[in-house]
């Protein structure tokens, strides 16, 4: 009888739903509520990434508006625009024929650089920055709006080798970290295909975008607590049988606790 009772406590084999839930919990999708300390919150990481995408989209809009407000006097003080194009350095360990081809490509590229006084270059740099952000937004805004439907566990299991990009369909959604990596990948390089692009530093834009994203996240949190949360409470009271618990009234007895 003890053996039968023990086997009944173990339960049957896990089904497909139980395996999926276990993967989501292992992949970081499920969290335990900090309020109750035992209530599971499924798809917590999915919601977290969705909020991250929202804040990133708003930060991208704010960065574009910030570039529009730049003037020739303060353009180069933004941190992501530079007065002179980056100077290339030859590698002494490379074959001379390779160096000659590199120098030829460099001369062809430098022939398209903008010239003029600092104020003129500031105007070109601002236009190039706006053109780059427009081109970048056309590619990444639809991806962020759609989002990556994979869990954290799925993304980790298919991570490409170091130095390689992940092969994804052209219309696949993406999370904010993928968009930020696309900006970081420029490092100290510039979008040379844009006129005046040699004066733009996309990786420095990523730094400013990260700062703006913090502000956007704080604003979104205030919006949730001040505007969305009251409406959710009203909807719960109107469409469900939920009853707000009444706090117990504490009656003073005059006993200060001393015997």
Coordinates of N, CA and C in Angstrom, one line a residue:
X1 N 0.8 -1.2 0.0 CA 0.0 0.0 0.0 C 0.9 1.3 0.0
X2 N 2.0 1.3 0.8 CA 2.8 2.4 0.8 C 3.5 2.7 -0.6
X3 N 3.8 1.5 -1.3 CA 4.4 1.7 -2.7 C 3.4 2.3 -3.6
X4 N 2.1 1.9 -3.6 CA 1.1 2.4 -4.5 C 0.9 3.8 -4.2
X5 N 0.8 4.2 -2.9 CA 0.6 5.6 -2.5 C 1.7 6.5 -3.0
X6 N 2.9 6.0 -3.0 CA 4.1 6.8 -3.4 C 4.1 7.0 -4.9
X7 N 3.7 6.0 -5.7 CA 3.7 6.1 -7.1 C 2.5 7.1 -7.5
X8 N 1.5 7.1 -6.8 CA 0.4 8.0 -7.1 C 0.8 9.5 -6.9
X9 N 1.7 9.7 -5.9 CA 2.2 11.0 -5.7 C 3.1 11.5 -6.8
X10 N 3.8 10.6 -7.4 CA 4.8 11.0 -8.5 C 4.1 11.6 -9.7
X11 N 3.0 11.0 -10.1 CA 2.2 11.5 -11.2 C 2.7 10.9 -12.5
X12 N 2.0 11.2 -13.6 CA 2.3 10.6 -14.9 C 3.4 11.3 -15.6
X13 N 3.7 10.9 -16.8 CA 4.7 11.5 -17.7 C 4.3 12.9 -18.1
X14 N 5.2 13.8 -18.3 CA 4.8 15.2 -18.7 C 4.3 15.2 -20.2
X15 N 3.3 16.0 -20.4 CA 2.8 16.1 -21.7 C 3.5 17.3 -22.5
X16 N 3.0 17.6 -23.7 CA 3.7 18.6 -24.5 C 3.5 20.0 -23.8
X17 N 2.4 20.2 -23.2 CA 2.2 21.5 -22.6 C 3.1 21.7 -21.4
X18 N 3.3 20.6 -20.6 CA 4.2 20.7 -19.5 C 5.6 20.9 -19.9
X19 N 6.0 20.3 -21.0 CA 7.4 20.4 -21.5 C 7.6 21.9 -22.0
X20 N 6.6 22.4 -22.7 CA 6.7 23.8 -23.2 C 6.8 24.8 -22.0
X21 N 6.0 24.6 -21.0 CA 6.1 25.5 -19.8 C 7.4 25.4 -19.1
X22 N 8.0 24.2 -19.1 CA 9.3 24.0 -18.4 C 10.4 24.7 -19.2
X23 N 10.3 24.6 -20.6 CA 11.2 25.4 -21.4 C 11.1 26.9 -21.2
X24 N 9.9 27.4 -21.1 CA 9.7 28.8 -20.9 C 10.3 29.2 -19.6
X25 N 10.1 28.4 -18.5 CA 10.6 28.7 -17.2 C 12.1 28.7 -17.2
X26 N 12.7 27.7 -17.9 CA 14.1 27.5 -18.0 C 14.7 28.7 -18.8
X27 N 14.0 29.1 -19.8 CA 14.5 30.2 -20.7 C 14.4 31.5 -20.1
X28 N 13.9 31.6 -18.9 CA 13.7 32.9 -18.3 C 12.4 33.6 -18.6
X29 N 11.5 33.0 -19.2 CA 10.2 33.6 -19.6 C 9.3 33.7 -18.4
X30 N 9.4 32.9 -17.4 CA 8.6 32.9 -16.3 C 9.3 33.4 -15.0
X31 N 8.7 34.3 -14.3 CA 9.3 34.8 -13.1 C 8.3 34.5 -11.9
X32 N 8.8 34.6 -10.7 CA 8.0 34.5 -9.5 C 7.6 35.9 -9.0
X33 N 6.4 36.1 -8.7 CA 5.9 37.4 -8.3 C 6.7 37.9 -7.0
X34 N 7.2 39.1 -7.1 CA 7.9 39.7 -5.9 C 6.9 40.0 -4.8
X35 N 5.6 40.1 -5.2 CA 4.6 40.6 -4.3 C 4.2 39.4 -3.4
X36 N 3.9 38.3 -4.0 CA 3.4 37.1 -3.3 C 4.6 36.1 -3.0
X37 N 5.7 36.2 -3.8 CA 6.9 35.4 -3.6 C 6.6 33.9 -4.0
X38 N 5.5 33.6 -4.5 CA 5.2 32.2 -4.9 C 4.4 32.1 -6.1
X39 N 3.8 33.2 -6.6 CA 2.9 33.1 -7.8 C 3.7 33.2 -9.0
X40 N 3.6 32.2 -9.9 CA 4.4 32.3 -11.2 C 3.7 33.3 -12.1
X41 N 4.6 34.1 -12.9 CA 4.1 35.0 -13.9 C 4.6 34.6 -15.2
X42 N 3.8 33.8 -16.0 CA 4.2 33.3 -17.3 C 4.5 34.5 -18.3
X43 N 5.4 34.2 -19.2 CA 5.7 35.2 -20.3 C 6.2 36.5 -19.7
X44 N 6.8 36.5 -18.6 CA 7.3 37.7 -18.0 C 8.4 38.4 -18.9
X45 N 9.3 37.5 -19.4 CA 10.4 38.0 -20.2 C 9.8 38.5 -21.6
X46 N 8.8 37.9 -22.1 CA 8.2 38.4 -23.3 C 7.6 39.8 -23.1
X47 N 6.9 40.0 -22.0 CA 6.4 41.4 -21.7 C 7.6 42.4 -21.5
X48 N 8.6 41.9 -20.8 CA 9.8 42.8 -20.6 C 10.4 43.2 -21.9
X49 N 10.6 42.3 -22.9 CA 11.1 42.7 -24.1 C 10.2 43.6 -24.9
X50 N 8.9 43.4 -24.8 CA 8.0 44.3 -25.4 C 8.1 45.7 -24.9
X51 N 8.2 45.9 -23.6 CA 8.4 47.2 -23.0 C 9.7 47.8 -23.5
X52 N 10.7 47.0 -23.6 CA 12.1 47.4 -24.1 C 12.0 47.9 -25.5
X53 N 11.2 47.2 -26.3 CA 11.0 47.7 -27.7 C 10.3 49.0 -27.8
X54 N 9.2 49.1 -27.0 CA 8.5 50.4 -26.9 C 9.4 51.5 -26.6
X55 N 10.2 51.4 -25.5 CA 11.1 52.4 -25.1 C 12.1 52.8 -26.1
X56 N 12.6 51.7 -26.8 CA 13.6 52.0 -27.9 C 13.0 52.7 -29.1
X57 N 11.8 52.4 -29.4 CA 11.1 53.1 -30.5 C 10.9 54.6 -30.2
X58 N 10.5 54.8 -29.0 CA 10.3 56.2 -28.5 C 11.6 56.9 -28.5
X59 N 12.7 56.2 -28.0 CA 14.0 56.9 -28.0 C 14.5 57.2 -29.3
X60 N 14.2 56.3 -30.3 CA 14.6 56.6 -31.7 C 14.0 57.8 -32.3
X61 N 12.7 58.0 -32.0 CA 12.0 59.2 -32.4 C 12.6 60.4 -31.7
X62 N 12.9 60.3 -30.4 CA 13.5 61.4 -29.7 C 14.8 61.8 -30.3
X63 N 15.6 60.8 -30.6 CA 17.0 61.1 -31.2 C 16.8 61.7 -32.6
X64 N 15.9 61.3 -33.4 CA 15.7 62.0 -34.7 C 15.3 63.4 -34.5
X65 N 14.4 63.7 -33.5 CA 14.0 65.1 -33.3 C 15.1 65.9 -32.7
X66 N 16.0 65.3 -31.9 CA 17.1 66.0 -31.4 C 18.1 66.4 -32.5
X67 N 18.3 65.5 -33.5 CA 19.2 65.9 -34.6 C 18.5 67.0 -35.4
X68 N 17.2 67.0 -35.6 CA 16.6 68.0 -36.3 C 16.8 69.4 -35.7
X69 N 16.9 69.4 -34.3 CA 17.0 70.7 -33.6 C 18.5 71.2 -33.6
X70 N 19.4 70.4 -34.1 CA 20.8 70.8 -34.1 C 21.0 72.1 -35.0
X71 N 22.0 72.9 -34.6 CA 22.3 74.1 -35.4 C 23.8 74.0 -35.7
X72 N 24.3 74.8 -36.7 CA 25.7 74.8 -37.0 C 26.6 75.1 -35.9
X73 N 26.1 75.8 -34.9 CA 26.9 76.2 -33.7 C 27.1 75.0 -32.7
X74 N 26.1 74.2 -32.6 CA 26.2 73.1 -31.6 C 26.2 71.7 -32.1
X75 N 26.2 71.6 -33.4 CA 26.1 70.2 -34.1 C 27.3 69.3 -33.6
X76 N 28.5 69.8 -33.6 CA 29.6 69.0 -33.3 C 29.8 68.8 -31.8
X77 N 29.0 69.4 -31.0 CA 29.0 69.2 -29.6 C 28.0 68.0 -29.1
X78 N 27.3 67.5 -30.1 CA 26.4 66.4 -29.8 C 27.1 65.1 -29.4
X79 N 28.3 64.9 -29.8 CA 29.0 63.7 -29.5 C 29.0 62.6 -30.5
X80 N 28.0 62.7 -31.5 CA 27.9 61.7 -32.5 C 28.2 62.2 -33.9
X81 N 28.6 63.5 -34.0 CA 29.1 64.1 -35.2 C 30.5 64.6 -35.0
X82 N 31.3 64.5 -36.1 CA 32.7 64.9 -36.0 C 33.1 65.9 -37.1
X83 N 34.1 66.7 -36.7 CA 34.5 67.8 -37.7 C 35.3 67.3 -38.9
X84 N 36.0 66.2 -38.7 CA 36.9 65.7 -39.7 C 36.6 64.2 -39.8
X85 N 36.8 63.7 -41.0 CA 36.6 62.2 -41.3 C 37.7 61.5 -40.6
X86 N 37.4 60.2 -40.2 CA 38.3 59.3 -39.6 C 39.5 59.1 -40.5
X87 N 40.7 59.2 -40.0 CA 41.9 58.9 -40.8 C 42.2 57.4 -40.8
X88 N 42.4 56.8 -41.9 CA 42.7 55.4 -42.0 C 44.2 55.2 -41.8
X89 N 44.6 54.1 -41.2 CA 46.0 53.8 -41.0 C 46.3 52.5 -41.7
X90 N 47.5 52.5 -42.4 CA 47.9 51.3 -43.1 C 48.6 50.3 -42.2
X91 N 48.3 49.1 -42.5 CA 48.9 48.0 -41.7 C 50.2 47.6 -42.3
X92 N 51.3 47.6 -41.5 CA 52.6 47.3 -42.1 C 52.8 45.8 -42.4
X93 N 51.9 45.0 -41.8 CA 52.0 43.5 -42.0 C 51.3 43.0 -43.2
X94 N 50.7 43.9 -44.0 CA 49.9 43.5 -45.1 C 50.8 43.6 -46.4
X95 N 50.5 42.8 -47.3 CA 51.3 42.8 -48.6 C 51.1 44.2 -49.3
X96 N 52.1 44.6 -50.0 CA 52.1 45.9 -50.6 C 50.9 46.0 -51.7
X97 N 50.7 44.9 -52.4 CA 49.6 45.0 -53.4 C 48.2 45.2 -52.7
X98 N 48.0 44.6 -51.6 CA 46.8 44.8 -50.8 C 46.7 46.3 -50.4
X99 N 47.8 46.8 -49.9 CA 47.8 48.2 -49.5 C 47.5 49.1 -50.7
X100 N 48.0 48.8 -51.8 CA 47.7 49.7 -53.0 C 46.2 49.7 -53.3
X101 N 45.6 48.5 -53.3 CA 44.1 48.5 -53.5 C 43.4 49.2 -52.4
X102 N 43.8 49.1 -51.2 CA 43.2 49.9 -50.1 C 43.3 51.4 -50.3
X103 N 44.5 51.8 -50.7 CA 44.7 53.2 -50.9 C 43.9 53.7 -52.0
X104 N 43.7 52.9 -53.1 CA 42.9 53.4 -54.2 C 41.5 53.5 -53.8
X105 N 40.9 52.6 -53.0 CA 39.6 52.7 -52.5 C 39.4 53.9 -51.6
X106 N 40.4 54.1 -50.8 CA 40.4 55.2 -49.9 C 40.4 56.5 -50.6
X107 N 41.2 56.6 -51.7 CA 41.2 57.9 -52.5 C 39.9 58.1 -53.1
X108 N 39.3 57.1 -53.7 CA 37.9 57.2 -54.3 C 36.9 57.6 -53.3
X109 N 37.0 57.1 -52.1 CA 36.0 57.5 -51.0 C 36.3 58.9 -50.5
X110 N 37.5 59.3 -50.3 CA 37.8 60.6 -49.8 C 37.5 61.7 -50.8
X111 N 37.5 61.3 -52.1 CA 37.1 62.3 -53.1 C 35.7 62.7 -53.0
X112 N 34.8 61.9 -52.3 CA 33.4 62.3 -52.1 C 33.1 63.0 -50.8
X113 N 34.2 63.2 -50.0 CA 34.0 63.9 -48.7 C 33.6 65.3 -48.9
X114 N 32.8 65.8 -48.0 CA 32.3 67.2 -48.1 C 33.5 68.1 -47.6
X115 N 33.5 69.3 -48.1 CA 34.6 70.2 -47.8 C 33.9 71.6 -47.4
X116 N 34.7 72.5 -46.9 CA 34.2 73.8 -46.6 C 34.5 74.2 -45.2
X117 N 33.9 75.3 -44.7 CA 34.1 75.8 -43.4 C 33.4 74.9 -42.4
X118 N 33.7 75.2 -41.1 CA 33.1 74.3 -40.1 C 31.6 74.4 -40.1
X119 N 31.0 75.6 -40.3 CA 29.6 75.8 -40.3 C 28.9 75.0 -41.5
X120 N 29.6 75.0 -42.7 CA 29.1 74.2 -43.8 C 29.2 72.7 -43.5
X121 N 30.3 72.3 -42.9 CA 30.4 70.9 -42.6 C 29.3 70.5 -41.6
X122 N 29.0 71.4 -40.7 CA 27.9 71.1 -39.7 C 26.6 70.8 -40.4
X123 N 26.3 71.6 -41.4 CA 25.0 71.4 -42.1 C 25.0 70.1 -42.8
X124 N 26.2 69.8 -43.5 CA 26.2 68.5 -44.2 C 26.1 67.3 -43.2
X125 N 26.8 67.5 -42.0 CA 26.8 66.4 -41.0 C 25.3 66.2 -40.5
X126 N 24.6 67.3 -40.3 CA 23.2 67.1 -39.8 C 22.4 66.5 -40.8
X127 N 22.5 66.8 -42.1 CA 21.7 66.2 -43.1 C 22.0 64.7 -43.3
X128 N 23.3 64.4 -43.1 CA 23.7 63.0 -43.2 C 23.2 62.2 -42.1
X129 N 23.2 62.8 -40.9 CA 22.7 62.1 -39.7 C 21.2 61.8 -39.8
X130 N 20.5 62.8 -40.4 CA 19.0 62.6 -40.6 C 18.8 61.5 -41.6
X131 N 19.6 61.5 -42.7 CA 19.4 60.5 -43.7 C 19.8 59.1 -43.2
X132 N 20.8 59.1 -42.4 CA 21.1 57.7 -41.8 C 20.0 57.2 -40.9
X133 N 19.5 58.1 -40.0 CA 18.4 57.7 -39.1 C 17.2 57.3 -39.9
X134 N 16.9 58.0 -41.0 CA 15.7 57.6 -41.8 C 15.9 56.2 -42.4
X135 N 17.1 56.0 -42.9 CA 17.4 54.7 -43.5 C 17.4 53.6 -42.5
X136 N 18.0 53.9 -41.3 CA 18.0 52.9 -40.2 C 16.6 52.6 -39.7
X137 N 15.8 53.6 -39.6 CA 14.4 53.4 -39.1 C 13.6 52.6 -40.0
X138 N 13.7 52.9 -41.3 CA 13.0 52.1 -42.3 C 13.2 50.6 -42.2
X139 N 14.4 50.2 -41.8 CA 14.8 48.8 -41.6 C 14.3 48.3 -40.3
X140 N 14.6 49.0 -39.2 CA 14.4 48.4 -37.9 C 13.1 48.7 -37.2
X141 N 12.4 49.8 -37.5 CA 11.1 50.1 -36.9 C 10.1 49.0 -37.2
X142 N 9.9 48.5 -38.4 CA 9.0 47.4 -38.6 C 9.4 46.1 -37.8
X143 N 10.7 45.9 -37.7 CA 11.2 44.7 -37.0 C 10.9 44.8 -35.5
X144 N 11.1 46.0 -34.9 CA 10.8 46.2 -33.5 C 9.3 46.2 -33.2
X145 N 8.5 46.7 -34.2 CA 7.1 46.7 -34.0 C 6.6 45.3 -34.0
X146 N 7.1 44.4 -34.8 CA 6.7 43.0 -34.9 C 7.2 42.2 -33.7
X147 N 8.5 42.4 -33.4 CA 9.1 41.7 -32.2 C 9.5 40.3 -32.6
X148 N 10.4 39.8 -31.8 CA 10.9 38.4 -31.9 C 10.1 37.5 -31.1
X149 N 9.4 36.6 -31.7 CA 8.5 35.7 -31.0 C 9.2 34.5 -30.3
X150 N 10.5 34.4 -30.5 CA 11.2 33.3 -29.9 C 11.5 33.6 -28.4
X151 N 11.6 32.6 -27.6 CA 11.9 32.7 -26.2 C 13.4 32.9 -26.0
X152 N 13.8 33.3 -24.8 CA 15.2 33.5 -24.6 C 16.0 32.2 -24.7
X153 N 15.4 31.1 -24.4 CA 16.0 29.7 -24.5 C 16.2 29.4 -26.0
X154 N 15.2 29.7 -26.8 CA 15.3 29.4 -28.3 C 16.4 30.3 -28.9
X155 N 16.5 31.5 -28.5 CA 17.5 32.4 -29.1 C 18.9 32.0 -28.6
X156 N 19.1 31.5 -27.4 CA 20.4 31.1 -26.9 C 20.8 29.8 -27.6
X157 N 19.9 28.9 -27.9 CA 20.2 27.6 -28.5 C 20.6 27.8 -30.0
X158 N 20.3 28.9 -30.6 CA 20.6 29.1 -32.0 C 21.6 30.2 -32.2
X159 N 22.4 30.5 -31.2 CA 23.3 31.6 -31.3 C 24.4 31.3 -32.3
X160 N 24.7 32.2 -33.2 CA 25.8 32.0 -34.2 C 27.1 32.0 -33.6
X161 N 28.1 31.5 -34.3 CA 29.5 31.5 -33.8 C 30.0 32.9 -33.7
X162 N 31.0 33.1 -32.8 CA 31.6 34.5 -32.7 C 32.0 35.1 -34.0
X163 N 31.7 36.4 -34.2 CA 32.1 37.1 -35.4 C 31.1 36.9 -36.6
X164 N 30.0 36.2 -36.4 CA 29.0 35.9 -37.4 C 27.7 36.4 -37.0
X165 N 26.9 36.9 -38.0 CA 25.5 37.4 -37.7 C 24.6 36.2 -37.9
X166 N 23.5 36.3 -37.1 CA 22.5 35.3 -37.2 C 21.7 35.4 -38.5
X167 N 21.5 34.3 -39.2 CA 20.7 34.3 -40.4 C 19.2 34.3 -40.1
X168 N 18.5 35.3 -40.4 CA 17.1 35.5 -40.1 C 16.4 35.9 -41.4
X169 N 15.1 35.5 -41.5 CA 14.3 36.0 -42.7 C 14.3 37.5 -42.8
X170 N 14.2 38.1 -44.0 CA 14.2 39.5 -44.1 C 13.0 40.2 -43.4
X171 N 11.9 39.5 -43.3 CA 10.7 40.2 -42.7 C 10.5 39.7 -41.2
X172 N 11.6 39.1 -40.6 CA 11.4 38.6 -39.3 C 11.5 39.7 -38.3
X173 N 10.8 39.6 -37.2 CA 10.8 40.6 -36.1 C 12.1 40.5 -35.3
X174 N 12.4 41.5 -34.5 CA 13.6 41.6 -33.7 C 13.3 42.3 -32.4
X175 N 14.2 42.1 -31.5 CA 14.2 42.8 -30.2 C 15.1 43.9 -30.2
X176 N 15.1 44.7 -29.1 CA 15.8 46.0 -29.1 C 17.3 45.7 -29.0
X177 N 17.8 44.6 -28.4 CA 19.2 44.3 -28.3 C 19.8 44.1 -29.7
X178 N 19.0 43.5 -30.6 CA 19.5 43.3 -32.0 C 19.7 44.6 -32.7
X179 N 18.8 45.5 -32.5 CA 18.9 46.8 -33.1 C 20.1 47.6 -32.6
X180 N 20.3 47.5 -31.3 CA 21.5 48.2 -30.7 C 22.8 47.6 -31.2
X181 N 22.8 46.3 -31.4 CA 24.0 45.6 -31.9 C 24.4 46.1 -33.3
X182 N 23.3 46.4 -34.1 CA 23.6 46.9 -35.4 C 24.2 48.3 -35.4
X183 N 23.9 49.1 -34.4 CA 24.6 50.4 -34.3 C 26.0 50.2 -33.7
X184 N 26.2 49.3 -32.7 CA 27.5 49.1 -32.1 C 28.4 48.6 -33.2
X185 N 27.9 47.8 -34.2 CA 28.8 47.2 -35.1 C 29.6 48.2 -36.0
X186 N 29.1 49.4 -36.0 CA 29.9 50.4 -36.8 C 31.2 50.8 -36.1
X187 N 31.2 50.6 -34.8 CA 32.4 51.0 -34.0 C 32.8 52.4 -34.3
X188 N 34.0 52.7 -34.9 CA 34.4 54.0 -35.1 C 34.2 54.4 -36.6
X189 N 33.6 53.5 -37.4 CA 33.3 53.7 -38.8 C 32.1 54.6 -39.0
X190 N 31.8 55.0 -40.2 CA 30.7 55.8 -40.6 C 30.0 55.3 -41.8
X191 N 28.8 55.8 -42.0 CA 28.0 55.4 -43.2 C 28.5 56.2 -44.5
X192 N 29.6 55.7 -45.1 CA 30.2 56.4 -46.2 C 29.4 56.5 -47.4
X193 N 28.3 55.7 -47.5 CA 27.5 55.7 -48.7 C 26.6 57.0 -48.8
X194 N 26.5 57.7 -47.6 CA 25.7 58.9 -47.6 C 26.6 60.1 -47.7
X195 N 26.1 61.1 -48.5 CA 27.0 62.3 -48.6 C 27.1 63.0 -47.3
X196 N 28.3 63.2 -46.8 CA 28.5 63.7 -45.5 C 28.5 62.7 -44.4
X197 N 28.3 61.4 -44.8 CA 28.3 60.4 -43.8 C 29.5 60.1 -43.0
X198 N 30.7 60.6 -43.6 CA 32.0 60.4 -42.9 C 32.0 61.2 -41.6
X199 N 31.1 62.1 -41.5 CA 31.1 63.0 -40.3 C 30.1 62.4 -39.2
X200 N 29.5 61.3 -39.5 CA 28.5 60.7 -38.6 C 29.1 59.5 -37.9
X201 N 28.9 59.3 -36.6 CA 29.4 58.1 -35.9 C 28.2 57.4 -35.3
X202 N 27.7 56.3 -36.0 CA 26.5 55.6 -35.5 C 26.7 55.0 -34.1
X203 N 27.9 54.5 -33.8 CA 28.1 53.9 -32.5 C 28.0 54.9 -31.4
X204 N 28.3 56.1 -31.6 CA 28.1 57.2 -30.6 C 26.6 57.5 -30.5
X205 N 25.9 57.3 -31.6 CA 24.4 57.5 -31.6 C 23.8 56.5 -30.7
X206 N 24.4 55.3 -30.7 CA 23.9 54.2 -29.8 C 24.0 54.6 -28.3
X207 N 25.1 55.3 -28.0 CA 25.3 55.8 -26.6 C 24.2 56.8 -26.2
X208 N 23.9 57.7 -27.1 CA 22.8 58.7 -26.9 C 21.5 58.0 -26.9
X209 N 21.3 57.1 -27.8 CA 20.0 56.3 -27.8 C 19.8 55.6 -26.5
X210 N 20.8 55.1 -25.9 CA 20.7 54.3 -24.6 C 20.2 55.3 -23.5
X211 N 20.8 56.5 -23.5 CA 20.4 57.5 -22.5 C 18.9 57.9 -22.7
X212 N 18.5 58.1 -24.0 CA 17.1 58.5 -24.3 C 16.2 57.3 -23.9
X213 N 16.7 56.1 -24.1 CA 15.8 55.0 -23.8 C 15.5 54.9 -22.3
X214 N 16.4 55.3 -21.4 CA 16.2 55.3 -20.0 C 15.1 56.3 -19.7
X215 N 15.1 57.5 -20.3 CA 14.1 58.5 -20.1 C 12.7 58.0 -20.6
X216 N 12.8 57.3 -21.8 CA 11.5 56.8 -22.3 C 10.9 55.7 -21.5
X217 N 11.8 54.9 -20.9 CA 11.3 53.8 -20.0 C 10.7 54.4 -18.7
X218 N 11.3 55.4 -18.2 CA 10.7 56.1 -17.0 C 9.4 56.7 -17.3
X219 N 9.3 57.3 -18.5 CA 8.0 57.9 -18.9 C 6.9 56.9 -19.1
X220 N 7.3 55.7 -19.7 CA 6.4 54.7 -19.9 C 5.9 54.1 -18.6
X221 N 6.8 54.0 -17.6 CA 6.4 53.5 -16.3 C 5.3 54.4 -15.7
X222 N 5.6 55.7 -15.8 CA 4.6 56.7 -15.2 C 3.3 56.6 -16.0
X223 N 3.4 56.4 -17.3 CA 2.1 56.3 -18.1 C 1.3 55.0 -17.6
X224 N 2.0 53.9 -17.4 CA 1.4 52.7 -16.9 C 0.7 52.9 -15.6
X225 N 1.4 53.5 -14.6 CA 0.9 53.7 -13.3 C -0.2 54.7 -13.2
X226 N -0.1 55.8 -14.0 CA -1.0 56.9 -13.8 C -2.2 56.9 -14.8
X227 N -2.0 56.2 -15.9 CA -3.1 56.2 -17.0 C -3.7 54.8 -17.2
X228 N -2.8 53.9 -17.4 CA -3.3 52.5 -17.8 C -3.8 51.8 -16.6
X229 N -3.1 51.8 -15.4 CA -3.5 51.0 -14.3 C -4.9 51.4 -13.8
X230 N -5.2 52.7 -13.6 CA -6.6 53.0 -13.2 C -7.7 52.5 -14.1
X231 N -7.4 52.5 -15.4 CA -8.4 51.9 -16.4 C -8.5 50.4 -16.2
X232 N -7.4 49.7 -15.9 CA -7.5 48.3 -15.7 C -8.3 48.0 -14.5
X233 N -8.1 48.8 -13.4 CA -8.9 48.6 -12.2 C -10.4 48.8 -12.5
X234 N -10.7 49.9 -13.2 CA -12.1 50.1 -13.6 C -12.7 49.0 -14.4
X235 N -11.9 48.5 -15.4 CA -12.4 47.4 -16.2 C -12.7 46.1 -15.3
X236 N -11.7 45.9 -14.4 CA -11.9 44.7 -13.5 C -13.2 44.8 -12.6
X237 N -13.4 46.0 -12.1 CA -14.6 46.2 -11.3 C -15.9 46.1 -12.1
X238 N -15.8 46.5 -13.4 CA -17.0 46.6 -14.2 C -17.4 45.2 -14.8
X239 N -16.3 44.5 -15.3 CA -16.6 43.3 -16.1 C -16.3 42.0 -15.3
X240 N -15.9 42.0 -14.1 CA -15.6 40.8 -13.3 C -16.4 40.9 -12.0
X241 N -16.4 39.8 -11.2 CA -17.0 39.8 -9.9 C -16.0 40.1 -8.8
X242 N -14.9 40.7 -9.2 CA -13.9 41.0 -8.1 C -14.4 42.1 -7.2
X243 N -14.2 41.8 -5.9 CA -14.6 42.7 -4.9 C -13.4 43.2 -4.1
X244 N -13.2 44.5 -4.0 CA -12.0 45.1 -3.4 C -12.1 44.7 -1.9
X245 N -11.1 44.1 -1.4 CA -11.1 43.8 0.1 C -11.1 45.0 1.0
X246 N -11.8 44.9 2.0 CA -12.0 46.0 3.0 C -10.9 45.8 4.1
X247 N -10.2 46.8 4.3 CA -9.1 46.8 5.3 C -9.8 46.7 6.7
X248 N -9.2 45.9 7.6 CA -9.8 45.8 8.9 C -9.4 47.0 9.7
X249 N -10.4 47.5 10.4 CA -10.2 48.7 11.2 C -9.6 48.3 12.6
X250 N -8.5 49.0 12.9 CA -7.8 48.7 14.1 C -8.4 49.6 15.2
X251 N -8.9 49.0 16.3 CA -9.5 49.7 17.4 C -8.5 49.8 18.5
X252 N -8.2 51.0 19.0 CA -7.3 51.2 20.1 C -7.9 50.7 21.4
X253 N -7.2 49.9 22.1 CA -7.7 49.3 23.3 C -7.1 50.0 24.6
X254 N -6.1 50.9 24.3 CA -5.5 51.5 25.5 C -4.4 50.7 26.1
X255 N -4.2 49.5 25.6 CA -3.2 48.6 26.2 C -1.9 48.9 25.5
X256 N -0.9 49.3 26.2 CA 0.4 49.7 25.5 C 1.3 48.5 25.5
X257 N 0.8 47.3 25.9 CA 1.6 46.1 25.7 C 2.4 45.7 27.0
X258 N 2.3 46.6 28.0 CA 3.0 46.2 29.3 C 2.1 45.5 30.2
X259 N 2.6 44.5 30.9 CA 1.9 43.8 31.9 C 1.8 44.5 33.2

